[in-house]
Short mmCIF file of N, CA and C in Angstrom, two decimals:
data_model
loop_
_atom_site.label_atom_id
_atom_site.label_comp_id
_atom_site.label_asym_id
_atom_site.label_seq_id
_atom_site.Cartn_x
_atom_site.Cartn_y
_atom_site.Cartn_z
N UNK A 1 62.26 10.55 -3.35
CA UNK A 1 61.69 10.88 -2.06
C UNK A 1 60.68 12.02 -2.16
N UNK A 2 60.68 13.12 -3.15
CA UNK A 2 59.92 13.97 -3.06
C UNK A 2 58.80 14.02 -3.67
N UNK A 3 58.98 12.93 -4.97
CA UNK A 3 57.65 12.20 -5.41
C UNK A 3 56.60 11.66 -4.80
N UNK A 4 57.52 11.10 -3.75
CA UNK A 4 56.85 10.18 -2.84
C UNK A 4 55.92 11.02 -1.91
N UNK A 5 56.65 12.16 -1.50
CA UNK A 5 56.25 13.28 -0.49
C UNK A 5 54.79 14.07 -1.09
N UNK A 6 55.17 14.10 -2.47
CA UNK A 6 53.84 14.84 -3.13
C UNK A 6 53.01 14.14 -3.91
N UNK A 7 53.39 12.83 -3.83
CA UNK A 7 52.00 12.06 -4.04
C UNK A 7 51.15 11.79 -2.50
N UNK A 8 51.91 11.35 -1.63
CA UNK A 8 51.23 11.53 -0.40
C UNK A 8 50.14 12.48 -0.28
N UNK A 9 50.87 13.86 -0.48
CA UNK A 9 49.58 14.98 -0.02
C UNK A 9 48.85 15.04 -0.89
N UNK A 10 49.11 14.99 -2.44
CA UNK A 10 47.64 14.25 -2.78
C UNK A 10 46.66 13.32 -2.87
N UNK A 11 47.50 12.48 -2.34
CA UNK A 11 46.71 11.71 -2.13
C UNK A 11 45.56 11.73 -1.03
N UNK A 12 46.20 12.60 0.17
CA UNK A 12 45.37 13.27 1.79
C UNK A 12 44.61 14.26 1.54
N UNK A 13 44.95 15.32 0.16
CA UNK A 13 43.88 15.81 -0.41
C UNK A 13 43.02 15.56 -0.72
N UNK A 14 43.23 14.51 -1.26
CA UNK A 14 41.98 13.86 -2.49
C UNK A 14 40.74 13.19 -1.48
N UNK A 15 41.54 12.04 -0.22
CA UNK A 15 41.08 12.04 0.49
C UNK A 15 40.35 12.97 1.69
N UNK A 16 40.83 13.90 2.29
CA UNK A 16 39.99 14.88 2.68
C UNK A 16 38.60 15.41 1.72
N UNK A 17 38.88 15.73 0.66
CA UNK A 17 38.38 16.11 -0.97
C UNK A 17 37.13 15.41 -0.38
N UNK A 18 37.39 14.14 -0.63
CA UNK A 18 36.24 12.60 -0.64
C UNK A 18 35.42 12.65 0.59
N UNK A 19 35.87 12.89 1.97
CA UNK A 19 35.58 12.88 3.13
C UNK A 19 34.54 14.48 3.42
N UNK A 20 35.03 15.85 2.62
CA UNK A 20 34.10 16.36 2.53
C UNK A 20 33.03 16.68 1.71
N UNK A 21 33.13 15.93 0.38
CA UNK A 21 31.96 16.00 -0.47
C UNK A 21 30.90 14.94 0.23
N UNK A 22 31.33 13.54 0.54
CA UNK A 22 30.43 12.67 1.37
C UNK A 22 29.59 13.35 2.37
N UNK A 23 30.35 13.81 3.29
CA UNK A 23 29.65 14.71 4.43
C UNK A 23 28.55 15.40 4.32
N UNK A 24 28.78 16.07 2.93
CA UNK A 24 27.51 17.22 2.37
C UNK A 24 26.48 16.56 2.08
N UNK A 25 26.78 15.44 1.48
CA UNK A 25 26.04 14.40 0.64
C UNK A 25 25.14 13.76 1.93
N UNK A 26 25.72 13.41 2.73
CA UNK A 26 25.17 13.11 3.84
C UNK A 26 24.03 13.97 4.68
N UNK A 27 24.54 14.86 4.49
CA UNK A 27 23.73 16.63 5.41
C UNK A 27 22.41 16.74 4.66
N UNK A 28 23.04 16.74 2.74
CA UNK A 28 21.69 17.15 2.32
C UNK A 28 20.66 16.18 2.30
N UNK A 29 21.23 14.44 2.54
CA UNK A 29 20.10 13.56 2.00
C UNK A 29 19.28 13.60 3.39
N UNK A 30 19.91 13.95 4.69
CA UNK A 30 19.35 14.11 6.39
C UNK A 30 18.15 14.96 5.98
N UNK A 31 18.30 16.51 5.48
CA UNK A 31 17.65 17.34 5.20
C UNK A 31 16.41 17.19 4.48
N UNK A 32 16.49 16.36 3.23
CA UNK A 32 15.31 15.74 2.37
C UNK A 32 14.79 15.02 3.51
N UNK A 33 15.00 13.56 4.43
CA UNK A 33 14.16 13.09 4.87
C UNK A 33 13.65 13.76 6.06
N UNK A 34 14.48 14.82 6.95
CA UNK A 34 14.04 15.44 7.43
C UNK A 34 12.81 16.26 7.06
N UNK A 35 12.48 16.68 5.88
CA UNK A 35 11.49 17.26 5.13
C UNK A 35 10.27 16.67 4.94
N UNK A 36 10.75 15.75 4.15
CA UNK A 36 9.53 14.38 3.90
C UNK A 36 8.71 13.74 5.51
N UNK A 37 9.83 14.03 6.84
CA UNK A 37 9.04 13.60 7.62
C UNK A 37 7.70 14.67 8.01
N UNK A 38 8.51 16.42 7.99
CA UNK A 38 7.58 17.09 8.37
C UNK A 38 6.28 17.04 7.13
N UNK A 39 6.48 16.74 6.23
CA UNK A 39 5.40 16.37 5.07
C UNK A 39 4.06 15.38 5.64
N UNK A 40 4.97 14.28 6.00
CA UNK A 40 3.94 12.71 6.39
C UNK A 40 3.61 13.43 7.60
N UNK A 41 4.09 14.06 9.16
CA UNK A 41 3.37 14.78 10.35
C UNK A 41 2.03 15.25 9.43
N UNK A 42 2.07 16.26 8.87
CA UNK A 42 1.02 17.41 8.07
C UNK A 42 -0.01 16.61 7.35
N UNK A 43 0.17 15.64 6.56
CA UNK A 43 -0.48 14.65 5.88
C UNK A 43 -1.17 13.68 6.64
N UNK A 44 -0.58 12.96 7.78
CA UNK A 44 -1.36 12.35 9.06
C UNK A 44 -2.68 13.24 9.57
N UNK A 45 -1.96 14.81 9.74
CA UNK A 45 -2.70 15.19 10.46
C UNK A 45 -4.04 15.63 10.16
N UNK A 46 -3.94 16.20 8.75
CA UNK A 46 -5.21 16.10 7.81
C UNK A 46 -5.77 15.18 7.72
N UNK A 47 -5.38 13.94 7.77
CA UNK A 47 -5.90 12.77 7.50
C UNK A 47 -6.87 12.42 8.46
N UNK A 48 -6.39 12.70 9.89
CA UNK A 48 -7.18 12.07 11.02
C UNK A 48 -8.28 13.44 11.45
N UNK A 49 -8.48 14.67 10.94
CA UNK A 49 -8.93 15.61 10.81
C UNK A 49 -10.37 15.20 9.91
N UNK A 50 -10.33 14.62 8.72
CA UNK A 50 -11.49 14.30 7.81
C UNK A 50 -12.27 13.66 8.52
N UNK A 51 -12.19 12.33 9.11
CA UNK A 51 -13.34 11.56 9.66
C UNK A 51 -13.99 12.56 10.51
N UNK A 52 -13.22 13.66 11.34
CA UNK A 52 -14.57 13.78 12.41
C UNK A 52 -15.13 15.45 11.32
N UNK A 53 -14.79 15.64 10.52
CA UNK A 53 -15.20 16.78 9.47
C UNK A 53 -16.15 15.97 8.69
N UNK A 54 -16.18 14.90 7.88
CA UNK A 54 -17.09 13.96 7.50
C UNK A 54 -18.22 13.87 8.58
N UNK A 55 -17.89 13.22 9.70
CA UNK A 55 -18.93 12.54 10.77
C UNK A 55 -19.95 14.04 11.10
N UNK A 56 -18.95 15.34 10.88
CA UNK A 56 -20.09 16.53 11.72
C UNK A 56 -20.86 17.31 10.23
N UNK A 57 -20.15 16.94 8.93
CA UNK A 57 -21.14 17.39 7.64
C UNK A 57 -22.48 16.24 7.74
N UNK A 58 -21.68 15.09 7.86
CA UNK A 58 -22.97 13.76 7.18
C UNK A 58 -24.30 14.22 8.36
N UNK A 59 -24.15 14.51 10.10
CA UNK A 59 -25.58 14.90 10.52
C UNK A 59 -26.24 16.00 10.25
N UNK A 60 -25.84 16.99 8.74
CA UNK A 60 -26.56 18.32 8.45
C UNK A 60 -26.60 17.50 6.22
N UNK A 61 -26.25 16.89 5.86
CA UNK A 61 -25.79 16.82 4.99
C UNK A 61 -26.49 14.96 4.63
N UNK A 62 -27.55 14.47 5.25
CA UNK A 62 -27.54 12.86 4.96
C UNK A 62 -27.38 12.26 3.54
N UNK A 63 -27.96 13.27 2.80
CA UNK A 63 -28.10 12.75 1.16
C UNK A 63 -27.04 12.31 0.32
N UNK A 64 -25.46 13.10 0.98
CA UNK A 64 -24.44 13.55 0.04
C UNK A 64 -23.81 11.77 0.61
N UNK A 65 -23.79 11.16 0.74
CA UNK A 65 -23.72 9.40 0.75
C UNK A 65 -22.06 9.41 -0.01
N UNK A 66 -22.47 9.80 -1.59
CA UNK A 66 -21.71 9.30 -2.18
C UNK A 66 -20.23 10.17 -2.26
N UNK A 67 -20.34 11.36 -1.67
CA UNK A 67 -19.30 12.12 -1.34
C UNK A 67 -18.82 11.72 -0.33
N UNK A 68 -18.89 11.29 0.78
CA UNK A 68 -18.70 10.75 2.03
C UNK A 68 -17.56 9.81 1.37
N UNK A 69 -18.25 8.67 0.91
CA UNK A 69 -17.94 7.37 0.45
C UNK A 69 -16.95 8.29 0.06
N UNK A 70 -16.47 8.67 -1.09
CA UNK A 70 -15.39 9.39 -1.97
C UNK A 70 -14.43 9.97 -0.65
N UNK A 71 -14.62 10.76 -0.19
CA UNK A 71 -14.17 11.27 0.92
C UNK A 71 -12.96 10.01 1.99
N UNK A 72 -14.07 8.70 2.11
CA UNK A 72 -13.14 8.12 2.94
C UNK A 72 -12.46 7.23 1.97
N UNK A 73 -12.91 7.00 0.48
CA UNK A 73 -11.94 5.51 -0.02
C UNK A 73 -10.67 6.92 -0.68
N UNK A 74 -10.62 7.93 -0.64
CA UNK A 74 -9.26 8.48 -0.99
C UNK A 74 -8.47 8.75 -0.10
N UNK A 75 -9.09 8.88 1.05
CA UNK A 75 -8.18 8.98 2.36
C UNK A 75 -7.44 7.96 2.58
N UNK A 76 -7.96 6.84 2.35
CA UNK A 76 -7.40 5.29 2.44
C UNK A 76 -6.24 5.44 1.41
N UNK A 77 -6.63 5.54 0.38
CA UNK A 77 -5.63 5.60 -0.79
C UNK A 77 -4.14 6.14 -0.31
N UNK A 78 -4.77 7.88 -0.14
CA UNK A 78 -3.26 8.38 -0.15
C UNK A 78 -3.18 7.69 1.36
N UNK A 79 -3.32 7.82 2.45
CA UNK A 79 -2.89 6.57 3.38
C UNK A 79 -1.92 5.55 3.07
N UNK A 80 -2.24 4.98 1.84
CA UNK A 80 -1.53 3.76 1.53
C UNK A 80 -0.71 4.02 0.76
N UNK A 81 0.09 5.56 0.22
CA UNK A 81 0.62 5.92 -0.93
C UNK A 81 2.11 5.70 -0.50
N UNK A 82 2.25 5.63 0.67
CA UNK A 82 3.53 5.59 1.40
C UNK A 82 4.35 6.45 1.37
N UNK A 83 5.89 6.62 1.23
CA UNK A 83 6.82 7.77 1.31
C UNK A 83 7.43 7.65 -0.05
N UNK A 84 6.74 7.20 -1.43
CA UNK A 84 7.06 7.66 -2.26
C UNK A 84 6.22 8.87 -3.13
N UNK A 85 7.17 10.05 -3.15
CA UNK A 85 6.69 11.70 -2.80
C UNK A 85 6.08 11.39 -4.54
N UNK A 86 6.39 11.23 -5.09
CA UNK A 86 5.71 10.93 -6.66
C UNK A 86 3.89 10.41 -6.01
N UNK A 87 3.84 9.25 -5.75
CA UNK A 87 2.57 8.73 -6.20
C UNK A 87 1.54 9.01 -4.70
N UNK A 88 2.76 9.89 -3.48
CA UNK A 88 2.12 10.36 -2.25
C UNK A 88 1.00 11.30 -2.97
N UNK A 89 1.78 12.36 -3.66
CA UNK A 89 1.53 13.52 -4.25
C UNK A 89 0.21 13.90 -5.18
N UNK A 90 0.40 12.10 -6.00
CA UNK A 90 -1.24 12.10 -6.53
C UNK A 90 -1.80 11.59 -6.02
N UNK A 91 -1.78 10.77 -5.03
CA UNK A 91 -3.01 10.48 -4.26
C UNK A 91 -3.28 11.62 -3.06
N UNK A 92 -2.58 12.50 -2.54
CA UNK A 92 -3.27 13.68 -1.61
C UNK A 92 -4.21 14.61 -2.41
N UNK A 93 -3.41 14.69 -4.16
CA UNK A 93 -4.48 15.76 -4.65
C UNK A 93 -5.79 14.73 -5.53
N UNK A 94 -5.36 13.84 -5.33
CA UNK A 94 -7.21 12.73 -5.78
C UNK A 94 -7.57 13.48 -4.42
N UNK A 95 -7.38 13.11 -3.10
CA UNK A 95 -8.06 12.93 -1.85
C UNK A 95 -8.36 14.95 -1.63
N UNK A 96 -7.86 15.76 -1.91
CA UNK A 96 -8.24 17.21 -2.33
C UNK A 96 -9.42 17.76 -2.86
N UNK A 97 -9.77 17.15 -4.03
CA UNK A 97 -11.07 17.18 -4.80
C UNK A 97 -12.22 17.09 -3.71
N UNK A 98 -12.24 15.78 -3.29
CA UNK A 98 -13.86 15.27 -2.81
C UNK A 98 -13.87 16.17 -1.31
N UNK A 99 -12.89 16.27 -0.91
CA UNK A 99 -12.57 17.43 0.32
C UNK A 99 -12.95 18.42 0.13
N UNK A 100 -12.68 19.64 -0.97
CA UNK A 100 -13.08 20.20 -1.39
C UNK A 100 -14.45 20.72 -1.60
N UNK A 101 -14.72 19.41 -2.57
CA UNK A 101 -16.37 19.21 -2.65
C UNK A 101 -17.26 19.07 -1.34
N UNK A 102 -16.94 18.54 0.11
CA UNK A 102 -17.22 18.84 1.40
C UNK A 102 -17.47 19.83 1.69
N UNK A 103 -16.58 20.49 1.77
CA UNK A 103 -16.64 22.13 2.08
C UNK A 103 -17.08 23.19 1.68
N UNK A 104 -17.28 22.58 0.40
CA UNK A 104 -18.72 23.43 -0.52
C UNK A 104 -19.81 22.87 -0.22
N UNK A 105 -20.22 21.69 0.35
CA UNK A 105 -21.30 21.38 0.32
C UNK A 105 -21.89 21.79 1.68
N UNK A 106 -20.52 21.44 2.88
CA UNK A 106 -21.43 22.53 3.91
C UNK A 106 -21.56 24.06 3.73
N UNK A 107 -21.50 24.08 3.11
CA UNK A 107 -21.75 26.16 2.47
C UNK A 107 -23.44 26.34 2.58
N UNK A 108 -24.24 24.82 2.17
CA UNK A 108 -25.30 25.15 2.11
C UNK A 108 -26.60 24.86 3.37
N UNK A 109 -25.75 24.68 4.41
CA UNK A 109 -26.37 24.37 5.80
C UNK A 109 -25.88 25.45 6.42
N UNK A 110 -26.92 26.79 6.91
CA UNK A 110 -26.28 27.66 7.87
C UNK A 110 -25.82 26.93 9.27
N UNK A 111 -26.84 26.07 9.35
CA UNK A 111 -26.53 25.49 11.33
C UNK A 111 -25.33 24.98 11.04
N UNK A 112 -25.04 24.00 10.19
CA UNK A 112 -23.71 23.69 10.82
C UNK A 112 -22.50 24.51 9.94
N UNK A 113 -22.88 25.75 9.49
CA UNK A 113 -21.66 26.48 9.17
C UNK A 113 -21.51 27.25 10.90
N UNK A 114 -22.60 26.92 11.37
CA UNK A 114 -23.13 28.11 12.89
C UNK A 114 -22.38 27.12 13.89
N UNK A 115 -21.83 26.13 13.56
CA UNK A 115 -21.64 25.07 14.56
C UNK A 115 -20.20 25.16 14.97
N UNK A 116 -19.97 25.01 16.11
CA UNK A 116 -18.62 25.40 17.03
C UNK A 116 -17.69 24.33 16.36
N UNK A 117 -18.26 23.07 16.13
CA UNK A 117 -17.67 21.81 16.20
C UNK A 117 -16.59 22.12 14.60
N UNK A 118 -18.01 22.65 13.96
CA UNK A 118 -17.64 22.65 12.56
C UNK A 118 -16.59 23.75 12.17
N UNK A 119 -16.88 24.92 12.38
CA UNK A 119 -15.89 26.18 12.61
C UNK A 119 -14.36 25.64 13.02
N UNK A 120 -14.34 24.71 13.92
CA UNK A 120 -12.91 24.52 14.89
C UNK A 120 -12.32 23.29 13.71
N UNK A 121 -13.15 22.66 13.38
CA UNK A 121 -11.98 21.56 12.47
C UNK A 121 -12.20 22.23 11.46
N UNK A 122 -12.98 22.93 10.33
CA UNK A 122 -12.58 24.06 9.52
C UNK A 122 -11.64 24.67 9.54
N UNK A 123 -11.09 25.56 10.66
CA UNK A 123 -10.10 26.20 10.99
C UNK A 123 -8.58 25.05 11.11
N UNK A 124 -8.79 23.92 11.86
CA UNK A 124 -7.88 23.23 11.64
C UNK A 124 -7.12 22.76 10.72
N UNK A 125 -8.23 22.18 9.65
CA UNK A 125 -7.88 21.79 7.99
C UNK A 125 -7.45 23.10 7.50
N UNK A 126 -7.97 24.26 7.30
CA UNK A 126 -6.88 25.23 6.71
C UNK A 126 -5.24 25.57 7.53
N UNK A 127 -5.72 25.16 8.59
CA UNK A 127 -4.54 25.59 9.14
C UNK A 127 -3.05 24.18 8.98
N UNK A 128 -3.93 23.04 8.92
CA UNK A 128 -2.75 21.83 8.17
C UNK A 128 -2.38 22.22 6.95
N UNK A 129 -3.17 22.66 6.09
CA UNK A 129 -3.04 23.09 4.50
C UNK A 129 -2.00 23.80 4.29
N UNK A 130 -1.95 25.07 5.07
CA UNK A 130 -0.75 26.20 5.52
C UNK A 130 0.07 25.04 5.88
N UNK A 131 0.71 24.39 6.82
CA UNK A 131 1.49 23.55 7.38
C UNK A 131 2.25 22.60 6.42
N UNK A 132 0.77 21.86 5.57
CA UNK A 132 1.68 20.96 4.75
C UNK A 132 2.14 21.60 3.73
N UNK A 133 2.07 23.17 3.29
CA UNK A 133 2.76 24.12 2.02
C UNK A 133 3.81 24.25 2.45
N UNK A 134 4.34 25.00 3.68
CA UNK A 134 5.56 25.25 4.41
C UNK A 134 6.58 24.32 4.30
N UNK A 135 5.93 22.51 4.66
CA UNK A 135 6.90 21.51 4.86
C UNK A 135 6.71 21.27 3.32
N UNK A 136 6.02 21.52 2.82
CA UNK A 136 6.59 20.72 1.48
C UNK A 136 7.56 22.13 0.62
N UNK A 137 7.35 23.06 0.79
CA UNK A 137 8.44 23.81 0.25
C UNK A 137 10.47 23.56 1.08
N UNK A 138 9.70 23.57 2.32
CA UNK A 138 10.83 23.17 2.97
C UNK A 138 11.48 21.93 1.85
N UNK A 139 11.08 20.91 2.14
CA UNK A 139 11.02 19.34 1.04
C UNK A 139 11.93 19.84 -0.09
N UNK A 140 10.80 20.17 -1.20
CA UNK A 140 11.23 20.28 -2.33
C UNK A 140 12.67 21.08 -2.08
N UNK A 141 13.17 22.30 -1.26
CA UNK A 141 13.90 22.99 -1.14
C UNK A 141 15.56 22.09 -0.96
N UNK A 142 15.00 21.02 -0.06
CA UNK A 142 16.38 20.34 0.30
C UNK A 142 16.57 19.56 -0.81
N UNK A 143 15.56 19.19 -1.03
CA UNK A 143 15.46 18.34 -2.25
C UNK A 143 16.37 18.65 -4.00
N UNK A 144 16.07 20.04 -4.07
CA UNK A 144 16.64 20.69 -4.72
C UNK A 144 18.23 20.61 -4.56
N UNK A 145 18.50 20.69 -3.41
CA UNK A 145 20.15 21.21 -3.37
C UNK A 145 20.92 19.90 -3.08
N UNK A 146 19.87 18.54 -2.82
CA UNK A 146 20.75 17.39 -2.86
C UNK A 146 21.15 16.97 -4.18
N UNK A 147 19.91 17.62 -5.06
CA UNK A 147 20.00 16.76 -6.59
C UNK A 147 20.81 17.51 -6.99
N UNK A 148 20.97 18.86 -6.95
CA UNK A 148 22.03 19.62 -7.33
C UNK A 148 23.64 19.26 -6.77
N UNK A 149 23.91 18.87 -5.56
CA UNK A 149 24.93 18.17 -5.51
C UNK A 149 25.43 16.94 -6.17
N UNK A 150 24.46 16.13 -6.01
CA UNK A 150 24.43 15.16 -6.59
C UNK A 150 24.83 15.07 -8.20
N UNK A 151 24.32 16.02 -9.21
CA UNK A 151 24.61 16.46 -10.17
C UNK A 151 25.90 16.94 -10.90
N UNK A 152 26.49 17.74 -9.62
CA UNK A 152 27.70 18.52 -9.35
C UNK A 152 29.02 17.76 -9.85
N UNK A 153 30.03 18.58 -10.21
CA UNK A 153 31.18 17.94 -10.18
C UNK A 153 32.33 18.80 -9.04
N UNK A 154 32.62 18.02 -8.70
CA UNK A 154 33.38 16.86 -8.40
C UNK A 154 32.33 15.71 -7.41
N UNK A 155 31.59 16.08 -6.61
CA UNK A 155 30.47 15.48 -5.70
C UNK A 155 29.56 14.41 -6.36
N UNK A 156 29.59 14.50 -7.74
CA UNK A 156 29.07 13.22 -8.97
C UNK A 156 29.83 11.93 -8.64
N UNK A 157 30.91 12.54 -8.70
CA UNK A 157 31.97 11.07 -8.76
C UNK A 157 31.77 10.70 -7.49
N UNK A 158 31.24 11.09 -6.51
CA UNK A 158 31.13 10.43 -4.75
C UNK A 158 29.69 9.70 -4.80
N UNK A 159 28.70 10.49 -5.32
CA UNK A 159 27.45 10.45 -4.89
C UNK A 159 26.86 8.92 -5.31
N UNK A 160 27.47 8.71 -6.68
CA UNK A 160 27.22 7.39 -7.38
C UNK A 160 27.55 6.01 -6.58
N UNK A 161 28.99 6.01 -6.38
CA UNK A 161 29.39 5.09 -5.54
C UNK A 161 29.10 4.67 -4.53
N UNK A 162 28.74 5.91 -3.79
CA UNK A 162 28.33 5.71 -2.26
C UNK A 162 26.44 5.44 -2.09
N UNK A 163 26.19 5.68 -3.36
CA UNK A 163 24.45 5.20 -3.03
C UNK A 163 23.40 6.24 -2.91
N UNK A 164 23.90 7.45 -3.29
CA UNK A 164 23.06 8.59 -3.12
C UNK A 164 22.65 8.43 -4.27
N UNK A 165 21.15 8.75 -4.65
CA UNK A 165 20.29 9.20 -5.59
C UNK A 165 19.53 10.30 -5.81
N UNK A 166 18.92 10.73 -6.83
CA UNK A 166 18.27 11.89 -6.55
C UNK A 166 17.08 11.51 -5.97
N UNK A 167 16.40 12.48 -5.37
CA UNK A 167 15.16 12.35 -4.52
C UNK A 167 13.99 12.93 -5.51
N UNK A 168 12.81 12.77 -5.01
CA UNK A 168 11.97 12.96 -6.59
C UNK A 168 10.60 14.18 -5.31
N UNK A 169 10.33 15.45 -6.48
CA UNK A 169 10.05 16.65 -5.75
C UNK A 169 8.56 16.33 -5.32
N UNK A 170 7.88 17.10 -4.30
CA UNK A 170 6.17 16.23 -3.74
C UNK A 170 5.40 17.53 -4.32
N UNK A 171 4.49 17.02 -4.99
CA UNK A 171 3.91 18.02 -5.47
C UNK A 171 2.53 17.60 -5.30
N UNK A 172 1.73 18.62 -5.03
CA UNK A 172 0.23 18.68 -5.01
C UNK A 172 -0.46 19.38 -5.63
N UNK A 173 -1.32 19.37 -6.50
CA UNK A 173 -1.71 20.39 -7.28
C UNK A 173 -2.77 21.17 -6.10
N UNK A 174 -2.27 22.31 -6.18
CA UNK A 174 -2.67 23.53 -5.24
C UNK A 174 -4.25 24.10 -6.21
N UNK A 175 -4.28 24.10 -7.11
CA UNK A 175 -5.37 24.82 -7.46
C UNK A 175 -6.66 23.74 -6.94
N UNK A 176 -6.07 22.66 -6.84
CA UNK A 176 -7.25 21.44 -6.31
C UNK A 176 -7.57 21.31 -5.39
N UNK A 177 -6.08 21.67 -4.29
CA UNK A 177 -6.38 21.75 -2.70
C UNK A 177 -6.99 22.78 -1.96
N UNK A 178 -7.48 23.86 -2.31
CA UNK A 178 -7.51 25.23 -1.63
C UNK A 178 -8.94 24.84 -1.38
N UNK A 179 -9.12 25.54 -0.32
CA UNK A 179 -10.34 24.82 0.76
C UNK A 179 -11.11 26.32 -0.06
N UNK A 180 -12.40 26.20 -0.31
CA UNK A 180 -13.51 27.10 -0.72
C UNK A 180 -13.07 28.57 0.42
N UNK A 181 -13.82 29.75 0.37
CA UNK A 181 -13.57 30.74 1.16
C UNK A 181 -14.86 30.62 1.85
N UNK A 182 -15.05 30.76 3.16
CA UNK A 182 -15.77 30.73 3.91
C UNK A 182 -16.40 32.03 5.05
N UNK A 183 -17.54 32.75 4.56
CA UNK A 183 -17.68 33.84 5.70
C UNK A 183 -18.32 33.90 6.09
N UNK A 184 -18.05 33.81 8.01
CA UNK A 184 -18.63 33.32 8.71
C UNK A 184 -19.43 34.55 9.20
N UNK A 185 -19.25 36.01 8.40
CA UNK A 185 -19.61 37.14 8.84
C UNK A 185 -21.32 37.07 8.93
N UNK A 186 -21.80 36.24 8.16
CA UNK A 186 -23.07 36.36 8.13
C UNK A 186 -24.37 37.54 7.37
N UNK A 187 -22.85 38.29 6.72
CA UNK A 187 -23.26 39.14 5.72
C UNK A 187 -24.00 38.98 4.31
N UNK A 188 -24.80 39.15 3.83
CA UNK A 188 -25.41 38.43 2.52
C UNK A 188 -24.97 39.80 1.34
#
């Protein structure tokens, strides 16, 4: 009878045990996609930001054709990269470069560095840039502590069975993304 009694409670252990490693497992994988969504918000929002940053360089800028072109077939790309944070990741920093190269190239038109239009989505795109660093640290952050559970023992032996995987970290190469410095002081 008392065998019986103390296999029971371990057995309600083990079970509880199971019931709260799942839970976590559950919390942290919420947290990753919670992350990844504020990622794709930030990434949309840059996205729909370029065309009218394109449309207000190309009437000071007609020649640069083939930057344009570059400009919109990488937008398309990472567009189409979907929510896998691996191949999201190289196609935002392909689509970084020719962006980049934009923003140096209006450096060399005072009017439309002088231009309200241009100043305000300038300011916008740095200000998504900030946005999508935040959410993607956020990201990688949850990201981190699911794979680390996941990894974990005793939470190994849950994570497998039940379908959890590790999540894979979004990375952008930052030295590619950083928008040129811009002063609007008018100081030479």
């Amino acid at each position: 009878m008392v065998a019986l009694i103390v296999i029971g409670v371990i057995a309600l252990v083990a079970l509880i045990g199971l019931v709260v490693v799942y839970n976590l497992l559950v919390g942290k994988r919420q947290m990753v996609r919670n992350g990844w969504a504020d990622i794709d918000v930030q990434l949309k929002r840059r996205a729909n930001l370029i065309p009218s940053l394109v449309e207000t360089v190309k009437g000071y800028a007609a020649h640069e054709r083939q930057l344009f072109e570059e400009v919109t077939a990488k937008r398309a790309q990472a567009q189409q990269a979907g929510d896998d944070a691996k191949a999201r990741g190289a196609a935002e920093s392909e689509l970084s470069r020719p962006v980049g190269k934009l923003m140096a190239v209006a450096e060399a038109y005072p009017d439309l560095k002088a231009s309200d239009n241009f100043r305000q989505l300038q300011e916008e795109l740095s200000d998504t840039e900030t946005k999508i660093e935040m959410a993607r640290r956020f990201y990688n952050g949850a990201v981190r502590e699911m794979n680390t559970l996941i990894e974990s023992f005793p939470s190994n032996l849950v994570a497998g069975p039940f379908g959890f995987h590790q999540a894979e970290f979004f990375e952008i190469e930052t030295s590619e993304r950083a928008l040129p410095d811009v002063d609007f002081g008018g100081t030479a």
